Short mmCIF file of C-alpha atoms in Angstrom, two decimals:
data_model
loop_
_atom_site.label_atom_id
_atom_site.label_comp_id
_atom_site.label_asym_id
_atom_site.label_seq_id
_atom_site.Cartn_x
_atom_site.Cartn_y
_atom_site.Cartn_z
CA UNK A 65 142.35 73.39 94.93
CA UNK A 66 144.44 76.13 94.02
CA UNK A 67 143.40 77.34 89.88
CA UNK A 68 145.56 77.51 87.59
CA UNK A 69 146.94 81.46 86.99
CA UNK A 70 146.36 82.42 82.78
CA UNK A 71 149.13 84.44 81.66
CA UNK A 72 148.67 87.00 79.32
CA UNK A 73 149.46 87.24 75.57
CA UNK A 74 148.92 89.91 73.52
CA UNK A 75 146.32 91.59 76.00
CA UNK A 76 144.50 88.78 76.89
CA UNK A 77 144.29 85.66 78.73
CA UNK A 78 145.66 82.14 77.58
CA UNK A 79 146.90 79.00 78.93
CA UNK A 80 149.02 76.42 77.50
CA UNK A 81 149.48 72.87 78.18
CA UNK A 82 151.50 72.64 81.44
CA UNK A 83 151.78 74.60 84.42
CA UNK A 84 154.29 74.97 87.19
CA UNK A 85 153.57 75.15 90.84
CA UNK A 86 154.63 78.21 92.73
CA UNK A 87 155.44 77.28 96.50
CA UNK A 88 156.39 79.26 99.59
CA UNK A 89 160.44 79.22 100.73
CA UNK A 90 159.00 79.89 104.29
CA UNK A 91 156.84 76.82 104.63
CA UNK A 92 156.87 75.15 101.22
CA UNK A 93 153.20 75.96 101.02
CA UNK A 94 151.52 76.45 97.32
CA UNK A 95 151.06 79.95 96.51
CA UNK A 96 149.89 79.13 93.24
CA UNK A 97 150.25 77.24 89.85
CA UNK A 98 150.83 79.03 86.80
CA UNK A 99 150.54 77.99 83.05
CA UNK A 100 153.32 78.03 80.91
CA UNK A 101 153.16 79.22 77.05
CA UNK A 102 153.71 77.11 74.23
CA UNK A 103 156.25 77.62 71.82
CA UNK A 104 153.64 78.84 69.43
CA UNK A 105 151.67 81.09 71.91
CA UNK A 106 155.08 82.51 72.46
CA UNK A 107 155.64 83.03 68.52
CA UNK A 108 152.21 84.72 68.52
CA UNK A 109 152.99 86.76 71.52
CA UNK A 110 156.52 88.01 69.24
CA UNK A 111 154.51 88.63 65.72
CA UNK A 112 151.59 90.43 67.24
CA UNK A 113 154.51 93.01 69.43
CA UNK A 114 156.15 93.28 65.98
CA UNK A 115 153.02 94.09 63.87
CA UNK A 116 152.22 96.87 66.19
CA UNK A 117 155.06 98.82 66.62
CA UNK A 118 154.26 101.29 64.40
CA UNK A 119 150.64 101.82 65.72
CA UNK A 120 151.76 101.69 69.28
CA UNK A 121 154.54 104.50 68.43
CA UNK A 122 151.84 106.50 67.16
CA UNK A 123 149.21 105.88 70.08
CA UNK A 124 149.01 109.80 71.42
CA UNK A 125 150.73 110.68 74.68
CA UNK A 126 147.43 110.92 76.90
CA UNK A 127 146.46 107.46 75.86
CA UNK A 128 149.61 106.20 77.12
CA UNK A 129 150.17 108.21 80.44
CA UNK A 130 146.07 107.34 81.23
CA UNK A 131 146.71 103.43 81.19
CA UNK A 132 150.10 104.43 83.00
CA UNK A 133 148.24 106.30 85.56
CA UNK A 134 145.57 103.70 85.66
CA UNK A 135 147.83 100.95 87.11
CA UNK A 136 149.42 103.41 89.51
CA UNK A 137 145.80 103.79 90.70
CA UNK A 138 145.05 100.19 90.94
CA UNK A 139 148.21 99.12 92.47
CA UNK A 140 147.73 101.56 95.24
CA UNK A 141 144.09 100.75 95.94
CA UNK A 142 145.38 96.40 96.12
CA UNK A 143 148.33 97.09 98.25
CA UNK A 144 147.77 95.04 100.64
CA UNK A 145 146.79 92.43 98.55
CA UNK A 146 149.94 92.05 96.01
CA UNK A 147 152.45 92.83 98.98
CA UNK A 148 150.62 89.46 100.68
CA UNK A 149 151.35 87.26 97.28
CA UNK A 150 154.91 88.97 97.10
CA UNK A 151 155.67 87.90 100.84
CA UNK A 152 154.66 84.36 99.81
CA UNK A 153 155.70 83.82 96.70
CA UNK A 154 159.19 85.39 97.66
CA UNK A 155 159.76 85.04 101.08
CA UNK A 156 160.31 88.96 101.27
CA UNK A 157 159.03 90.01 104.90
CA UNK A 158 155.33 91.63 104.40
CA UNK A 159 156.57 95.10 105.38
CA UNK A 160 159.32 95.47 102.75
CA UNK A 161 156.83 93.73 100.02
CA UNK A 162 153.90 96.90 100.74
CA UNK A 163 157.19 99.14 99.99
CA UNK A 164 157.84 97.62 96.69
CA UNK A 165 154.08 98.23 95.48
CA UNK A 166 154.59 101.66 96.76
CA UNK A 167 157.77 101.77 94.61
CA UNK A 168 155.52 100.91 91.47
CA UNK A 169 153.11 102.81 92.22
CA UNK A 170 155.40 105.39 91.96
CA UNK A 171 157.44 104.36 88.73
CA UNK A 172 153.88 103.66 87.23
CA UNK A 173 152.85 107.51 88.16
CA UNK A 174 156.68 109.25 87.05
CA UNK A 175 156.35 106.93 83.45
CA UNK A 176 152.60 108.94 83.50
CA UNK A 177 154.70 111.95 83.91
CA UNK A 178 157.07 111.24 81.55
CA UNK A 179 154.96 109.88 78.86
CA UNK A 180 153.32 113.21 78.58
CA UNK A 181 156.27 115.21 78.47
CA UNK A 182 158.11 112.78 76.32
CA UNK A 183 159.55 113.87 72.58
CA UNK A 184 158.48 117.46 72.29
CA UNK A 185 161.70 117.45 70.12
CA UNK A 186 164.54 119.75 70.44
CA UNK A 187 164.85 122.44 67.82
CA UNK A 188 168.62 123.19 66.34
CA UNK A 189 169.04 126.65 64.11
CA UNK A 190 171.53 125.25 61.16
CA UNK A 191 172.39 128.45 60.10
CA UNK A 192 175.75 128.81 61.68
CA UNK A 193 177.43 127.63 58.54
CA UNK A 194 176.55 129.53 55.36
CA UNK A 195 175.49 126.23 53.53
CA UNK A 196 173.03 125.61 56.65
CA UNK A 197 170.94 129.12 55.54
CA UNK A 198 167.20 128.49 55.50
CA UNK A 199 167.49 125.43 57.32
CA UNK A 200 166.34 123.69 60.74
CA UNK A 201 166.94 120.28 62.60
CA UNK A 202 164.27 119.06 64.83
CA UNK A 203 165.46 115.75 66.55
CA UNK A 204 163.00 113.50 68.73
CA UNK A 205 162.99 110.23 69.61
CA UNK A 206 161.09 106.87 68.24
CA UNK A 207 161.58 103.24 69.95
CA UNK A 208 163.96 100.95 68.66
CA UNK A 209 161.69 98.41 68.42
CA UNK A 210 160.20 95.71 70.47
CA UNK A 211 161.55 95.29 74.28
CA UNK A 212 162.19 92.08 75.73
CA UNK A 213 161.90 92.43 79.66
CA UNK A 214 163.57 89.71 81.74
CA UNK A 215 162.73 90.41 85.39
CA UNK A 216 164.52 88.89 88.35
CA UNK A 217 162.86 87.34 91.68
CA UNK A 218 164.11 89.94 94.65
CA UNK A 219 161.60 92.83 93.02
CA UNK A 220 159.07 90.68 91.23
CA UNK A 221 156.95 93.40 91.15
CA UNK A 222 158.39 96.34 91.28
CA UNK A 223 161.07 95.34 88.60
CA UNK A 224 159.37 94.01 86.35
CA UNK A 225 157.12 97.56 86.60
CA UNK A 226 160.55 99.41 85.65
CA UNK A 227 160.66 97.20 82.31
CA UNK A 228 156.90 97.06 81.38
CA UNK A 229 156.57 100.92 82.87
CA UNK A 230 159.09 103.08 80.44
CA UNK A 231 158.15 100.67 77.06
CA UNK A 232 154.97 101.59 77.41
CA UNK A 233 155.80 105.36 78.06
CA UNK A 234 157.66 105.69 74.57
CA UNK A 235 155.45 103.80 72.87
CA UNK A 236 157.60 100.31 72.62
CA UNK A 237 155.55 97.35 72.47
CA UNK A 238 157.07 94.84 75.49
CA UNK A 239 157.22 91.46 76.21
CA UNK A 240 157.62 90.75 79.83
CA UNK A 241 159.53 87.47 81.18
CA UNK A 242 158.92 87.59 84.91
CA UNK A 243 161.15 84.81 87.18
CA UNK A 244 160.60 81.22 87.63
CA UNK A 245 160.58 81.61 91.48
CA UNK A 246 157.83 84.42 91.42
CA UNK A 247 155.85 85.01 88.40
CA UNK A 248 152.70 86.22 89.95
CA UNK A 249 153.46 89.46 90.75
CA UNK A 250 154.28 89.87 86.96
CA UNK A 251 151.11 88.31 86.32
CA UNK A 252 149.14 90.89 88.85
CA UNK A 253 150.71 93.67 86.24
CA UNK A 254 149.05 92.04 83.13
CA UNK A 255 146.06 92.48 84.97
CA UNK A 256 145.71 95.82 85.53
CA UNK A 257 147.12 96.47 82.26
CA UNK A 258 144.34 94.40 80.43
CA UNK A 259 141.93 97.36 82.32
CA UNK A 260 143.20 99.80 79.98
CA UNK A 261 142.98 100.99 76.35
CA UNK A 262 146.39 99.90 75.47
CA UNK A 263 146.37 98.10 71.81
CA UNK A 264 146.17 94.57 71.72
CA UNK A 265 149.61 93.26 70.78
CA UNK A 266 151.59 95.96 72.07
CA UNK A 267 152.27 94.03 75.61
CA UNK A 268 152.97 90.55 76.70
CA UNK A 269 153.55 88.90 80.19
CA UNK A 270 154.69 85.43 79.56
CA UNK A 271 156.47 83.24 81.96
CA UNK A 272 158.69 81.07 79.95
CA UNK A 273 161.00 78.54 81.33
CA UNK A 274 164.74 79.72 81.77
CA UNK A 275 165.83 76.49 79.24
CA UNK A 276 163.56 78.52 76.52
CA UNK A 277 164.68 81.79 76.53
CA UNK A 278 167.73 81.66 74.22
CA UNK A 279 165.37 80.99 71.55
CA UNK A 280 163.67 84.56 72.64
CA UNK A 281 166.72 86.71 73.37
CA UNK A 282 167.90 85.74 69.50
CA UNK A 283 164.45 86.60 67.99
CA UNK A 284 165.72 89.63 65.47
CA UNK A 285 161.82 90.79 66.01
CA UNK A 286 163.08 92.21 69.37
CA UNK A 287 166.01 94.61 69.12
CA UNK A 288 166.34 95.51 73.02
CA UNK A 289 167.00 93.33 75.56
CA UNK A 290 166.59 94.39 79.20
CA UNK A 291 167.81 92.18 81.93
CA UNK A 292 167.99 92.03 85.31
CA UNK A 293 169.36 89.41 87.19
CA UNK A 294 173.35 87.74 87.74
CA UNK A 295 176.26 89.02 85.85
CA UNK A 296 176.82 85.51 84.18
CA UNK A 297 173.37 85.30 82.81
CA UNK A 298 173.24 88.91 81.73
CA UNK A 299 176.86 89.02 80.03
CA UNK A 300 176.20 85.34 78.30
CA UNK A 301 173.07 87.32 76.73
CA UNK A 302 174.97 90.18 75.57
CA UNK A 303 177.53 88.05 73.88
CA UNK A 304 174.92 86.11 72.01
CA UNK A 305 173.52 89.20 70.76
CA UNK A 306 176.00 91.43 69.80
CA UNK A 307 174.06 93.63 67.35
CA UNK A 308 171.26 94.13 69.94
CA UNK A 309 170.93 96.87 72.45
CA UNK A 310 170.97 95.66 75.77
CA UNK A 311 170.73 97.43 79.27
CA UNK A 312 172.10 94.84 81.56
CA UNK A 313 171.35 95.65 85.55
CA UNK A 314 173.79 92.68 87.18
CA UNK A 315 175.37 92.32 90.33
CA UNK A 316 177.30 94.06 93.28
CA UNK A 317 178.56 93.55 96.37
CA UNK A 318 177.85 97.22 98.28
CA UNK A 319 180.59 98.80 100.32
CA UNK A 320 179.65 101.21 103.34
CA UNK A 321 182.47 103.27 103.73
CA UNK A 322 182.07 104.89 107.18
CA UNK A 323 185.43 107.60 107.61
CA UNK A 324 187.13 109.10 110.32
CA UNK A 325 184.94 112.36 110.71
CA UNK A 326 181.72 110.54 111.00
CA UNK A 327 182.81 109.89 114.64
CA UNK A 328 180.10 111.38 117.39
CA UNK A 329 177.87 108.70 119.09
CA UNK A 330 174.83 109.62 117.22
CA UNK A 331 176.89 109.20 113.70
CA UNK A 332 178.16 105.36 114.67
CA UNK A 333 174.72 104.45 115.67
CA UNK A 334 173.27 105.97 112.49
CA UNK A 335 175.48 103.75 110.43
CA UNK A 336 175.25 100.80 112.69
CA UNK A 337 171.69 100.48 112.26
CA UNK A 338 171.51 101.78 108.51
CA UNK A 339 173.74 99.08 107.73
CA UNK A 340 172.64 96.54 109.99
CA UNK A 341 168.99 97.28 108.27
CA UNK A 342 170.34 97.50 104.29
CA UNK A 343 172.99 94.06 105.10
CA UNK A 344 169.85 92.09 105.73
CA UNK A 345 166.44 93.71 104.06
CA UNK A 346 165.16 90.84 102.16
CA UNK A 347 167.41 88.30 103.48
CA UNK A 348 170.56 90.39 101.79
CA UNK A 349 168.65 89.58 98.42
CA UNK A 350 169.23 93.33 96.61
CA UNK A 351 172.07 94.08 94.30
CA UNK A 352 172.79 96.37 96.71
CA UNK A 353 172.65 95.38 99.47
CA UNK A 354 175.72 95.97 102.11
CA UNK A 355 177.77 93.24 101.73
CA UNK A 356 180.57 94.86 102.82
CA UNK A 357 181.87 97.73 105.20
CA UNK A 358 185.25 99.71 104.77
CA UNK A 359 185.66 101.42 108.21
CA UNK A 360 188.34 104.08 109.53
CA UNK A 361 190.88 103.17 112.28
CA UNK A 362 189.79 106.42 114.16
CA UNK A 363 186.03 104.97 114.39
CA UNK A 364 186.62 101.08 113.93
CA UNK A 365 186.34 99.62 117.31
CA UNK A 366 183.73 101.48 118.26
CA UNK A 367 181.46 100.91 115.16
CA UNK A 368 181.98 97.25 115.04
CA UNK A 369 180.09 95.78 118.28
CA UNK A 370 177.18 98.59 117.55
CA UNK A 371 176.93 96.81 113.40
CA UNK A 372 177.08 93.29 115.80
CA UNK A 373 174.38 94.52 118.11
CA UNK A 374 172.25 96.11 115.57
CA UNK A 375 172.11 93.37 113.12
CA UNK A 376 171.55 90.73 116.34
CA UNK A 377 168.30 92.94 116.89
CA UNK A 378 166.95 91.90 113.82
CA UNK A 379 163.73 90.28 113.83
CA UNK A 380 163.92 86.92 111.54
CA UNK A 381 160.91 84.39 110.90
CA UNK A 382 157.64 84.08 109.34
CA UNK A 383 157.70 86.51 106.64
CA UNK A 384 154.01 87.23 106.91
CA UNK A 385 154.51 89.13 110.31
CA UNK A 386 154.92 92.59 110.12
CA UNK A 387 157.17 92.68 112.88
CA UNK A 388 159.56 90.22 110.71
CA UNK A 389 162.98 92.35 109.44
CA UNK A 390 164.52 89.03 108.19
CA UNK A 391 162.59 86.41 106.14
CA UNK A 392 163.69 83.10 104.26
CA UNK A 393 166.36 83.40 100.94
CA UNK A 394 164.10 82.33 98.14
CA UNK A 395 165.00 79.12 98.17
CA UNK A 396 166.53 76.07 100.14
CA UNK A 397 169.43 75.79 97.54
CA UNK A 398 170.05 79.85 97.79
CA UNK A 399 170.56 79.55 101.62
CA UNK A 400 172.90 76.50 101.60
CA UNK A 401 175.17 78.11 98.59
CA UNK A 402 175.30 81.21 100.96
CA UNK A 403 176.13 78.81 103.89
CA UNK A 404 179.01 77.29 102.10
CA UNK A 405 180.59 80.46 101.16
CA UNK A 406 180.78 82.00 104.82
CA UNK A 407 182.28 78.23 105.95
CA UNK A 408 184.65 78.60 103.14
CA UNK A 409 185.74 82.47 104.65
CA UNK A 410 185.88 80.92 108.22
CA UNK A 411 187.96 77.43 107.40
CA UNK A 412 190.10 80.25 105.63
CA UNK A 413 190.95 82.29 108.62
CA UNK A 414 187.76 84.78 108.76
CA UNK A 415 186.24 85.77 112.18
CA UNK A 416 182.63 85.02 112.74
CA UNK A 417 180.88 87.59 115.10
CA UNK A 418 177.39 86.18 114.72
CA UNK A 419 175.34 84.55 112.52
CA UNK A 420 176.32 81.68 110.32
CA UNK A 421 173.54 79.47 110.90
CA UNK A 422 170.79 77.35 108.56
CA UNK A 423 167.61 76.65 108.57
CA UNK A 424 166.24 75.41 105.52
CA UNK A 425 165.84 78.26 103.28
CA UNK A 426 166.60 81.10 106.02
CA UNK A 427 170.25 82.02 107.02
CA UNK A 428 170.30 83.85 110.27
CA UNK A 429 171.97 87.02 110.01
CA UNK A 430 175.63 87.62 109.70
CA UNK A 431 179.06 89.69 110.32
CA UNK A 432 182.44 88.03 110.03
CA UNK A 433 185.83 90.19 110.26
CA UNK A 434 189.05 89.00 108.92
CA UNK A 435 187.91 87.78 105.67
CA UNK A 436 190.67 86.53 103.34
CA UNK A 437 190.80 88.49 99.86
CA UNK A 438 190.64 85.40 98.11
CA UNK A 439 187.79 83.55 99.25
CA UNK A 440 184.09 83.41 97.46
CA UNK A 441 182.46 85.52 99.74
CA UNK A 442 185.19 88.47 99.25
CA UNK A 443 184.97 88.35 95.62
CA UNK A 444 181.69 87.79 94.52
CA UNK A 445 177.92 88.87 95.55
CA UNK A 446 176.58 86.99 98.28
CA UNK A 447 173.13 87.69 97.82
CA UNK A 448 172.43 86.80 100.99
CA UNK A 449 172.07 88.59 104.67
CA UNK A 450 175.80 88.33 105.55
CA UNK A 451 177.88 91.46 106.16
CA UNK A 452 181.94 91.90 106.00
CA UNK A 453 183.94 94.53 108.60
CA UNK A 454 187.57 95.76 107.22
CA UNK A 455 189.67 98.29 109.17
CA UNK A 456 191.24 100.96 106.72
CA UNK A 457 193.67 103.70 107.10
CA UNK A 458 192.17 106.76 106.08
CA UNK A 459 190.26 107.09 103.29
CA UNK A 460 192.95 106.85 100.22
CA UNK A 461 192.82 103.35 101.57
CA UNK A 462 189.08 103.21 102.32
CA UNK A 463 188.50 103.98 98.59
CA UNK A 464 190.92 102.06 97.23
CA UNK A 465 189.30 98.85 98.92
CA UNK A 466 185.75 99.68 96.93
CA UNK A 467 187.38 99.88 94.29
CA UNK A 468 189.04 96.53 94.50
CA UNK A 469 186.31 94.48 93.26
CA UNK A 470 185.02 93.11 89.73
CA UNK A 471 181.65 94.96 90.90
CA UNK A 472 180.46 99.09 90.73
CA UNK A 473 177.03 99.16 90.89
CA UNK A 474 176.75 101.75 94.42
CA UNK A 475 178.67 102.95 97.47
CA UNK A 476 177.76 104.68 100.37
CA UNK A 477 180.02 107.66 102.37
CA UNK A 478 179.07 108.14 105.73
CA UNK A 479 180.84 111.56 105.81
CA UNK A 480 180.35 114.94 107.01
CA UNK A 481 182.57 117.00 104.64
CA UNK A 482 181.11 118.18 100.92
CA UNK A 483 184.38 117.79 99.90
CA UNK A 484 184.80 114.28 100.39
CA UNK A 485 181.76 113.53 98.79
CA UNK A 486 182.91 115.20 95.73
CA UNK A 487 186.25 113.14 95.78
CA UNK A 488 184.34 109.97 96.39
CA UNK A 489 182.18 110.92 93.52
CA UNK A 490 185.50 111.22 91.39
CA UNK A 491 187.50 108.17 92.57
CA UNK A 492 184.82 105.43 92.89
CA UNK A 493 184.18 103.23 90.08
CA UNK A 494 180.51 102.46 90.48
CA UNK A 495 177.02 103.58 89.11
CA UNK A 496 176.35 105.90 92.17
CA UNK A 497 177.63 107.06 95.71
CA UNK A 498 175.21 107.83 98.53
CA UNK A 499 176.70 110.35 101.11
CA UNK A 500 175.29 109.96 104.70
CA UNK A 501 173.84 106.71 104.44
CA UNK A 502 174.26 103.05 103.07
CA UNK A 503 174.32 101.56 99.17
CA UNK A 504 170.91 100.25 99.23
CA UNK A 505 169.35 103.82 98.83
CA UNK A 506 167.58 103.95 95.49
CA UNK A 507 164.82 106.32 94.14
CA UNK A 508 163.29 104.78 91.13
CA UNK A 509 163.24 108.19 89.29
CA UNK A 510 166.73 108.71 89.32
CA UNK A 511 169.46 107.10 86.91
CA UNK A 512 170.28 103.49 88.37
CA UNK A 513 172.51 101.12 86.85
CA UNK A 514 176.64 99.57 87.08
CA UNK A 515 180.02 100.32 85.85
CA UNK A 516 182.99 97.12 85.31
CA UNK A 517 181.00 94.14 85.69
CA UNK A 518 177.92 95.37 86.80
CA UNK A 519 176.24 95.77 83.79
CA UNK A 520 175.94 98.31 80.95
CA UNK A 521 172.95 101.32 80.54
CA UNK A 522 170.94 102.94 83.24
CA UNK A 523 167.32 102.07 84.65
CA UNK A 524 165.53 104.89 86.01
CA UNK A 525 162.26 105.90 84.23
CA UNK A 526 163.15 108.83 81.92
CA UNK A 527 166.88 106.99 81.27
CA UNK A 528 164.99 103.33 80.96
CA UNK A 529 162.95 105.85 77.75
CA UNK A 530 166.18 107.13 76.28
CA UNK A 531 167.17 103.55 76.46
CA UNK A 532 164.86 101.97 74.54
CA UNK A 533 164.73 104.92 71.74
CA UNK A 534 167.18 106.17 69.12
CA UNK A 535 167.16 109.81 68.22
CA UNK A 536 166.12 110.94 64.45
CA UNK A 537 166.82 114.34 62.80
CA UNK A 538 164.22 116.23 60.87
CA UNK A 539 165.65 118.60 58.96
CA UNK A 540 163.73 121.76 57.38
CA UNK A 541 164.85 123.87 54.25
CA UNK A 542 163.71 126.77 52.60
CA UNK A 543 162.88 128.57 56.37
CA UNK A 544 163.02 132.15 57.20
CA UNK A 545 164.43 131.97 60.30
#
């Protein structure tokens, strides 16, 4: 018998009066069963985040960054144990789960960092104007309130570590919603959190059903909403809450823009296996992910059959191998809504090069050429290990076709000259541009987040702070400056 996993309100550990089961999308084994709050233990979980914001604001910076640091610590030294119930629970291949708790270790360790250099306040002389004489503005920053975190299922740890991380680096009491499909890596977090001195009330982890949250998002006792997760979802939040702030991470479907001077041997088969690697990490489940590549005339047909060949060497099956590149989508129903939309391309004219194939909840690997502009998979985030080849003419053209999408969240440039970079950096209308290498490329310290339709606000440690904060002037009189 598997027991039942407590979830944790307020600081400590409670159960309600169901439970879910947790099973595997490789075998459909049970990973684990997990209780689910009760509408009041939720309510309690809301009044005690509200009743301690002002405490928690006013918790001192080593405090903070010591509990911060503390789960950095912990994650590192059960590494191999949370990337095991992330491969299981997820279906992400064991060797890409022990990255993600290396990623939180490190988010966990830069909020430490930030948390102690956080709100040393800027000083502003106010002098310049006769009626400012004698005076001085000092302007820091205080939370906005209580943070609701809604974490998807692709990172279910190391996301929900970039909500629960920067709240607790300002001082913002948090409640934490991890996903349906993998709550217990959330769970593993409130954990190692209930090791620390943190006050009670000032953080939740609470895995609510999807059908309850509406209730949650409206609560007026928590001003900022986070979310991570599809664009519908995130922008049907936004517009129920218009006076709230909310930093929406949605979707994307990541172009790899590979242009005429990136052209010797060893170039193409950079890019071939880059792309082959990002087009399929985690069965294609990343916001960006390559979905699609935009390549020159000059190096098409020669960078084609190397993307076909590389992505063909990818290792799929049992995600628990380390030698597995390729695991299971997270579910049955993910896999056959990504089969349907490459049939769709294909009845429609689109050339399949390999790939296209189900089995149960994994889709093998896939590249298709010749994709109409108006089918599903052209328009809209697959989320799923399938890649798209277009030949451009130069890169006016090349640019033209990232931009030609509802989505901005990344690009990547594989390009040689600094001063296409900077002209990429100008004319494409996404959150950021990698030069040299593929979409997928994220470091968790620097500024991540859309433009159009893939989402609003930036995650990122230090930005996820500014986020969830609102500046406030102090102004001094009377000074000899």
């Amino acid at each position: 018998m598997t027991s039942t996993h407590a979830f944790w309100l307020a600081g400590r550990q409670a159960t309600g009066e169901t439970a879910f089961d947790v099973t595997s999308p490789w075998d459909g084994r049970l990973v684990g069963t997990v209780s689910v709050p009760t509408e009041a233990q939720v309510e309690e979980a809301v009044a005690a985040a509200h009743a301690v914001i002002d405490d928690f604001s006013a918790t001192p910076a080593h405090v903070r960054a010591a509990a911060l640091d503390h789960v950095s610590k912990r994650l590192v030294e059960r590494t191999e144990e949370i990337a095991q119930l992330i491969s299981a629970e997820n279906g992400k291949p064991v060797k890409w789960a022990r990255g993600e708790v290396g990623r939180a270790v490190s988010v966990f360790r830069f909020a430490a960092e930030e948390a102690r250099r956080f709100n040393g306040g800027e000083a502003q002389r106010l002098d310049t104007d006769a009626g400012g004489q004698g005076r001085l503005a000092l302007t820091r920053r205080f939370p906005k309130g209580v943070v609701l975190g809604i974490a998807p299922f692709n990172f279910p740890l190391n996301l929900c570590a970039h909500k629960i991380a920067p709240a607790i680096a300002v001082g913002a009491p948090i409640i934490l919603k991890p996903a349906p499909a993998t709550p217990l890596s959330g769970l593993i977090l409130g954990e190692l959190l209930a090791e620390t001195d943190l006050p009670a009330g000032s953080w939740s982890v609470l895995p609510v059903p999807n059908e309850q949250m509406p209730a949650l998002v409206k609560d007026e006792r928590l001003p900022v909403i986070s979310f991570t997760g599809s664009d519908k979802v995130g922008y049907a939040i936004m517009d129920s809450v218009p006076r709230k702030h909310c930093t929406l991470e949605l979707g994307g479907n990541g172009a790899a823009v590979v242009l005429a001077d990136f052209a010797s041997e060893k170039d193409l088969d950079w890019a071939a296996t880059r792309i082959a690697t990002f087009s399929n990490y985690q069965g294609g489940q990343s916001c960006i992910s390559v979905q699609r590549v935009i390549a020159d005339a000059v190096v098409h047909d020669r960078l084609l059959p190397k993307i076909v060949a590389a992505v063909e060497a990818q290792v799929t099956g049992d995600p628990s191998d380390s030698a597995t590149d390729v695991g299971p989508l997270v579910s049955e129903d993910a896999a056959k809504r990504v089969e349907s939309w490459v049939d769709e391309a294909v009845q429609g004219g689109a050339k399949l090069l390999t790939g296209g194939k189900r089995d149960g909840a994994s889709y093998a690997p896939t590249v298709l050429t010749d994709v109409p502009a108006d089918v599903t998979l052209a328009c809209e985030e697959v989320f799923g290990p399938v890649l798209t080849v277009t030949k451009v003419a130069g890169e006016a053209e090349a640019f033209a076709a990232v931009n030609d999408s509802k989505y901005g969240l990344q690009a990547g440039v594989f390009t040689h000259d600094v001063q296409t970079a900077f002209r990429a950096h100008r004319a494409l209308e996404v959150g950021g541009v990698i030069v040299g290498d593929v979409p997928s490329y994220r470091a968790d310290q620097m500024p991540y987040g859309g433009a159009k339709q893939s989402g609003v606000g930036r995650e990122g440690v230090a930005f996820a702070m500014d986020d969830y904060t609102y500046e406030r002037v102090l102004v001094l009189t009377g000074l000899a400056l």
